[in-house]
Coordinates of C-alpha atoms in Angstrom, one line a residue:
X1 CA 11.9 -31.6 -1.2
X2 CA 9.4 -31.2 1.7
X3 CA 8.9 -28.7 4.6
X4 CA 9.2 -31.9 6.9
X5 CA 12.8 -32.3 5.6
X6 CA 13.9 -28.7 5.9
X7 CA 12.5 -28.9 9.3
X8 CA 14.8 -32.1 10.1
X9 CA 17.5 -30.4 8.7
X10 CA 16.8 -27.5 10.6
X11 CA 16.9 -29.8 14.2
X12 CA 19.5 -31.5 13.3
X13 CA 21.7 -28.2 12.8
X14 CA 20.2 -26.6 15.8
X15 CA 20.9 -29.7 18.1
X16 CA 24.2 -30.7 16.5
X17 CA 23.4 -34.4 16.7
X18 CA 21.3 -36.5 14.6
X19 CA 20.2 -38.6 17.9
X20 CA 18.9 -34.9 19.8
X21 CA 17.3 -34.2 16.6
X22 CA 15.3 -37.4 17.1
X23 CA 14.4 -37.3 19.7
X24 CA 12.8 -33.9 19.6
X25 CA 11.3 -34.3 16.9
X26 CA 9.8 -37.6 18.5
X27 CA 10.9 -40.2 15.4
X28 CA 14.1 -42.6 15.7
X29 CA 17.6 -41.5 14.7
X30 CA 17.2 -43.5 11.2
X31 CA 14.5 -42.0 10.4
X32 CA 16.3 -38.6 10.3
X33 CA 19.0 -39.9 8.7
X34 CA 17.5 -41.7 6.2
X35 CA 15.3 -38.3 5.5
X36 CA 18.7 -36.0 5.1
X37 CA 20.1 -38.4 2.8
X38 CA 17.4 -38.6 0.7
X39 CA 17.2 -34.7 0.2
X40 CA 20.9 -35.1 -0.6
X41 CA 20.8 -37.5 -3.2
X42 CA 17.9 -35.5 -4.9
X43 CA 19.9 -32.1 -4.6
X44 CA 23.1 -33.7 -5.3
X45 CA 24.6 -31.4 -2.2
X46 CA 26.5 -32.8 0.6
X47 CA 24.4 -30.8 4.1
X48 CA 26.3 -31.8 6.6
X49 CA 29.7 -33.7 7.3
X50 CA 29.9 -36.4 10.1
X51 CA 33.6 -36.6 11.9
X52 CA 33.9 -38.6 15.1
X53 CA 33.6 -34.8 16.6
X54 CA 30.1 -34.2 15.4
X55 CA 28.6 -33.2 12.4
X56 CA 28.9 -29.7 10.6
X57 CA 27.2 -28.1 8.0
X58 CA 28.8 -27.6 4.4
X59 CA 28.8 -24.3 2.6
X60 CA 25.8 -25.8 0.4
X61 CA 24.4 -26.7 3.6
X62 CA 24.1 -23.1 5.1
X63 CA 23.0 -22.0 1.9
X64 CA 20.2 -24.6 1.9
X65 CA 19.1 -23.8 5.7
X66 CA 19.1 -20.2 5.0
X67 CA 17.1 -20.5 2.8
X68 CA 15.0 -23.1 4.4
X69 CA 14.2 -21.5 7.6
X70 CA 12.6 -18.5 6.1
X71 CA 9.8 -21.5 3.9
X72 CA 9.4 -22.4 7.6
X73 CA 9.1 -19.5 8.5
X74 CA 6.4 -18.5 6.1
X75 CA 4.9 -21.8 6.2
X76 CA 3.9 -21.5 10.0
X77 CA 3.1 -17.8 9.4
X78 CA 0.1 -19.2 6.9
X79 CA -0.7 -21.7 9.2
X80 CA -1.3 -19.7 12.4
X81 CA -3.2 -17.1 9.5
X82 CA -5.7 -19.7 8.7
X83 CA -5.7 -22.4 11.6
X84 CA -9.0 -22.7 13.2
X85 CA -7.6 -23.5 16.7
X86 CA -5.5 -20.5 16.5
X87 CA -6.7 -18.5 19.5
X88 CA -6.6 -15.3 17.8
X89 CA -7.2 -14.5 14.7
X90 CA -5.9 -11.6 12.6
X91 CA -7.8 -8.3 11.9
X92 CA -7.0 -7.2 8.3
X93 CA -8.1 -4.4 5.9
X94 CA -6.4 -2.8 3.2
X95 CA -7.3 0.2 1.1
X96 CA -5.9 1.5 -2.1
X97 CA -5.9 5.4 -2.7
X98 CA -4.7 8.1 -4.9
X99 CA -1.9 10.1 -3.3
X100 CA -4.3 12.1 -0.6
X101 CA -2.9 13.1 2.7
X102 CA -6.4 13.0 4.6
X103 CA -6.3 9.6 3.4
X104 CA -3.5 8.7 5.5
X105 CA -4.7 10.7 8.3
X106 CA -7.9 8.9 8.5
X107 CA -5.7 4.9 7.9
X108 CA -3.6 6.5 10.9
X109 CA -6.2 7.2 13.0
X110 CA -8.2 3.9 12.3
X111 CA -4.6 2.4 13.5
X112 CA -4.6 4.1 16.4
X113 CA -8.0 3.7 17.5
X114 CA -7.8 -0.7 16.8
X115 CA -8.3 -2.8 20.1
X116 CA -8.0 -5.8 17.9
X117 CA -4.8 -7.8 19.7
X118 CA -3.8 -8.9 16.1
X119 CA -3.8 -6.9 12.9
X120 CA -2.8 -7.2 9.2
X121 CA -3.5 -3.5 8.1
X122 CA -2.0 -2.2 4.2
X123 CA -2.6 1.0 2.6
X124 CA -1.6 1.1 -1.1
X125 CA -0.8 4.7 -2.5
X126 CA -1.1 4.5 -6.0
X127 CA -2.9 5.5 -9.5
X128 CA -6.6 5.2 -10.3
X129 CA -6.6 2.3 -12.6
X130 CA -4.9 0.4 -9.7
X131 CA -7.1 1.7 -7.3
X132 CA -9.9 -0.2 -9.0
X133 CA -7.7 -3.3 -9.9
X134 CA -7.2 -3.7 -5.9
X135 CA -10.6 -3.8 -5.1
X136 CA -11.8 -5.9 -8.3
X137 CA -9.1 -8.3 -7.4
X138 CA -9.8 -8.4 -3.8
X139 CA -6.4 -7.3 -2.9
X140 CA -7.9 -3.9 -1.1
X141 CA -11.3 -4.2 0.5
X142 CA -11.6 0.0 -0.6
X143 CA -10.1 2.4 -2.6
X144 CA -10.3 5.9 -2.8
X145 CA -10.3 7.8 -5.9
X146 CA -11.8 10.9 -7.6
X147 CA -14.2 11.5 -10.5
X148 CA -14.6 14.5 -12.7
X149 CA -16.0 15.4 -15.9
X150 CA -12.8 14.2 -17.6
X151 CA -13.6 10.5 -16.8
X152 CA -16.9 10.1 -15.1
X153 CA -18.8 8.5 -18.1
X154 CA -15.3 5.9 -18.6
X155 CA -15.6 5.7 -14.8
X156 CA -19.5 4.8 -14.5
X157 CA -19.1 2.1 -17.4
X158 CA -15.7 0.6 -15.6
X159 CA -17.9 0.2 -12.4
X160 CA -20.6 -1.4 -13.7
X161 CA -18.6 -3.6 -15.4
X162 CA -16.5 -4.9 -13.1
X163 CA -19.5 -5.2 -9.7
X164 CA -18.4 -2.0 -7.8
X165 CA -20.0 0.7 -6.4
X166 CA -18.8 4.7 -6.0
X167 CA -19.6 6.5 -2.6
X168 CA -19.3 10.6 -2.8
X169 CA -17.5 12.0 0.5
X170 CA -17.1 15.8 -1.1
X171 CA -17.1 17.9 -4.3
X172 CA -13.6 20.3 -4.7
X173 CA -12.3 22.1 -7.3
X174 CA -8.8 21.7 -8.4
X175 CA -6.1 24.1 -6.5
X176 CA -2.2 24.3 -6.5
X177 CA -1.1 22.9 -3.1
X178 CA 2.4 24.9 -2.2
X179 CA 4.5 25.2 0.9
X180 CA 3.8 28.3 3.4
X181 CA 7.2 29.1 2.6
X182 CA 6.7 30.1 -0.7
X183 CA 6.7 33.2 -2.7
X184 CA 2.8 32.7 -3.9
X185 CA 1.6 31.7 -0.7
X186 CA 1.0 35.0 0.6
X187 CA -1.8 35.4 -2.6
X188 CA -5.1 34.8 -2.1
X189 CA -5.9 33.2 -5.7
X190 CA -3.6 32.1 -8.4
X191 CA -3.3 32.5 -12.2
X192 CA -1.2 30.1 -14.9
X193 CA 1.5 32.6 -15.0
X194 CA 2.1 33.0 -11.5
X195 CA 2.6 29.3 -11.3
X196 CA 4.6 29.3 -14.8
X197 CA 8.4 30.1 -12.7
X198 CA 7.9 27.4 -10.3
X199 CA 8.2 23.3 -10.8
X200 CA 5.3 21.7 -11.3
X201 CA 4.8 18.1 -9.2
X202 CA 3.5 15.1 -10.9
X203 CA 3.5 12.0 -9.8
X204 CA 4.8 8.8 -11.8
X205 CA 2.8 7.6 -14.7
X206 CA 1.6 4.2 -15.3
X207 CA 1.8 4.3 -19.6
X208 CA -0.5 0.7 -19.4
X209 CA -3.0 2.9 -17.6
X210 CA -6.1 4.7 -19.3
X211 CA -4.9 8.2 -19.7
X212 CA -8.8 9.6 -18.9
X213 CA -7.6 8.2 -15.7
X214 CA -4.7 10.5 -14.5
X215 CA -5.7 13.2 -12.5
X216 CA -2.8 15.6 -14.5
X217 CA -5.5 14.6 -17.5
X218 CA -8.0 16.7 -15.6
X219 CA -6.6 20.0 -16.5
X220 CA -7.1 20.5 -20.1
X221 CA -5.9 24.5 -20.4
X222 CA -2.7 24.3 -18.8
X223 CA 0.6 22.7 -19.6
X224 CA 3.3 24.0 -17.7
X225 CA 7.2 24.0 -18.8
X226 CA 8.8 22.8 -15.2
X227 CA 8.0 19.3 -14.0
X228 CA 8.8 17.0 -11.4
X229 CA 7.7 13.2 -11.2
X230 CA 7.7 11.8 -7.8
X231 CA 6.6 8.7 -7.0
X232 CA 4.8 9.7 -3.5
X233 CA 3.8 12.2 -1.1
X234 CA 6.9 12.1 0.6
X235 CA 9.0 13.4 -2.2
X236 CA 6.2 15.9 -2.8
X237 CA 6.8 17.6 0.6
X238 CA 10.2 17.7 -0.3
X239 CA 9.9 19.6 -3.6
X240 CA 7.7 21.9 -2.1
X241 CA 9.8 22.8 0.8
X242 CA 13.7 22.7 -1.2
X243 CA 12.4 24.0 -4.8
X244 CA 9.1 26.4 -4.7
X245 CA 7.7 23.8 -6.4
X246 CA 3.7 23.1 -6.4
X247 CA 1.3 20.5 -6.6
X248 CA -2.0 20.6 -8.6
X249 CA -4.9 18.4 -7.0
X250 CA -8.0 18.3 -5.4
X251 CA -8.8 21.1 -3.0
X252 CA -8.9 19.1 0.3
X253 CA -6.2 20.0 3.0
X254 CA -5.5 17.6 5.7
X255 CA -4.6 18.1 9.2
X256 CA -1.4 16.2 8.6
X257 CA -0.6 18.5 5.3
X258 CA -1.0 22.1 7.8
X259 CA 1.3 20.1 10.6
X260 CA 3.7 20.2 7.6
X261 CA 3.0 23.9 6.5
X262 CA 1.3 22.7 3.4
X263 CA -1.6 25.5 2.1
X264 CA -3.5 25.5 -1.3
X265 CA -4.8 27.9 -3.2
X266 CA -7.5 28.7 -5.8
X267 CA -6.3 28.8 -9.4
X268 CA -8.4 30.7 -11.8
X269 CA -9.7 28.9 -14.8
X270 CA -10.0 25.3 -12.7
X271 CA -13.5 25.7 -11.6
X272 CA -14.6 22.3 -12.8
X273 CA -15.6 20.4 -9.2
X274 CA -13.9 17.0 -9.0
X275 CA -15.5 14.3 -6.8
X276 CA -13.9 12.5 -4.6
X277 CA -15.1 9.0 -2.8
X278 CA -14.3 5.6 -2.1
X279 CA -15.3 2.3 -3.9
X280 CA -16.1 -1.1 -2.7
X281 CA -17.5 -4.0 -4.3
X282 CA -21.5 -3.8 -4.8
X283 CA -23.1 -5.8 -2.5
X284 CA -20.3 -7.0 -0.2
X285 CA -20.9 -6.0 3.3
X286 CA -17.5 -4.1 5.0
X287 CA -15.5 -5.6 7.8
X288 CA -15.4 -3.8 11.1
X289 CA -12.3 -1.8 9.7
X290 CA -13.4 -0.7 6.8
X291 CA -16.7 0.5 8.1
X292 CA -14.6 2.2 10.8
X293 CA -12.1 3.5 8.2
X294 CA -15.1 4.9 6.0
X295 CA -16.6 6.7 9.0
X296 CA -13.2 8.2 9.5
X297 CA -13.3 9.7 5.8
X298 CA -16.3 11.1 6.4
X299 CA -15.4 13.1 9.3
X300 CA -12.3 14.3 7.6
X301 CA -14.1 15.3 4.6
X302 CA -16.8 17.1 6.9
X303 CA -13.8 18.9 9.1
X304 CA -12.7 20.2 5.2

């Protein structure tokens, strides 16, 4: 089976007539049907019936050009990707991150600053191993991550092994990040036991992953009773808001998490600064997004 077949097929049941299908396609009417027989016999379907009416598609045969249309569909997608006469040609960029708001603020903003007439942006929230896997593999052109004295001699050796390169953007202790709505938001500074009614948020575990490298891993002296996993920010928000419940992370507060009446506070015993940056391959020069993307970190981390 070709893509030149399913595109005959494709005429053929748009036009309704092997002759039209010819002769937009610019071959002779044999030619066609020499070409739909031959994907016939090596399916073993029948793909259309022929009556003195016309010809109709069998139920295999709408299955086939379902299915068909969306290869061709992909296939020209890849070709007006990569075609040197295309007259434009996508922007892309994608970074990977661990679940930070003032990441998203800053992928937002680069979105809404982009005069590019065609762009292929991605941001990938996810965990630190995978962070680094994006960029190793390619997949992300920078990820964003955090290092503290848990894992910053695993995380040294794992970056010079694998060619990439940490940038610092701040230093921040660890603080519980709760909604303004709840009961402990009206302290100035937190202890274990005032956080010890509430749910704690965690966010879902990868068990292939180093454990050095999951920020809960970071916090050594406390291990609290009530926990919920979540899998991303937005089901944070909501635990916050519907259940008291709190977040433990790195102290940076976005302008997106204040729109959404998120406020952090310090807790007492986690003094142990954490920082946080982004990584790119060492060596390879940025695009024009990612250097604009960077620069956008940077004022978000100076703002905080």
């Amino acid at each position: 089976m070709t893509l030149l077949q399913l595109r005959y097929i494709s005429e053929v049941a748009k036009q309704g007539s092997f002759c039209k299908a010819a002769q937009n396609l610019y071959v002779s009417q044999p030619g066609v049907s020499k070409m739909v027989a031959a994907l016939e016999k090596e399916l073993g379907i029948t793909i259309f019936v022929r009556s003195a009416s016309g010809i109709t598609l069998t139920a295999e045969g709408k299955r086939l050009l379902d299915a068909g249309n969306r290869l061709l569909r992909d296939a020209d997608h890849i070709a007006n990707q990569f075609s040197q006469i295309s007259p434009v040609r996508p922007e892309s960029f994608c970074v990977s991150s661990l679940h930070y708001s003032f990441v998203v603020d800053a992928f937002t903003e680069l979105l809404r600053r982009a005069e590019s007439p065609s762009q292929h942006y991605k941001i990938k929230i996810c965990q630190s191993s995978d962070v680094l896997q994006h960029v190793m593999d390619l997949e992300s052109e920078v990820g964003v991550l955090s290092a503290g004295e848990h894992n910053r001699d695993y995380l040294t050796r794992v970056l010079e092994r694998s060619g990439l390169e940490f940038h610092r953007l701040i230093r921040s202790n660890i603080c519980a990040f709760l909604h303004e709505s709840h009961p402990l938001a009206e302290k100035a500074a937190l202890t274990f036991s005032d956080l010890a009614p509430y749910p704690c948020i965690m966010y879902e575990l990868d068990m292939d992953s180093p454990s050095i490298l999951h920020e809960q891993f970071s916090i050594s002296t406390f291990y609290p009773k009530r926990v919920v996993v979540v899998t991303g920010l937005y089901q944070s928000l909501e635990v916050m808001v519907r259940c008291q419940g709190y977040d433990l992370g790195n102290g940076i507060i976005s302008p997106g998490n204040k729109r959404q009446g998120v406020v952090k506070r310090p807790v007492e015993g986690l003094d142990a600064p954490v920082s946080i940056g982004w990584v790119s391959r060492r060596g390879q020069a940025l695009s024009a997004p990612a250097l604009e993307f960077v620069k956008e970190l940077d004022i978000y981390c100076r703002d905080i």
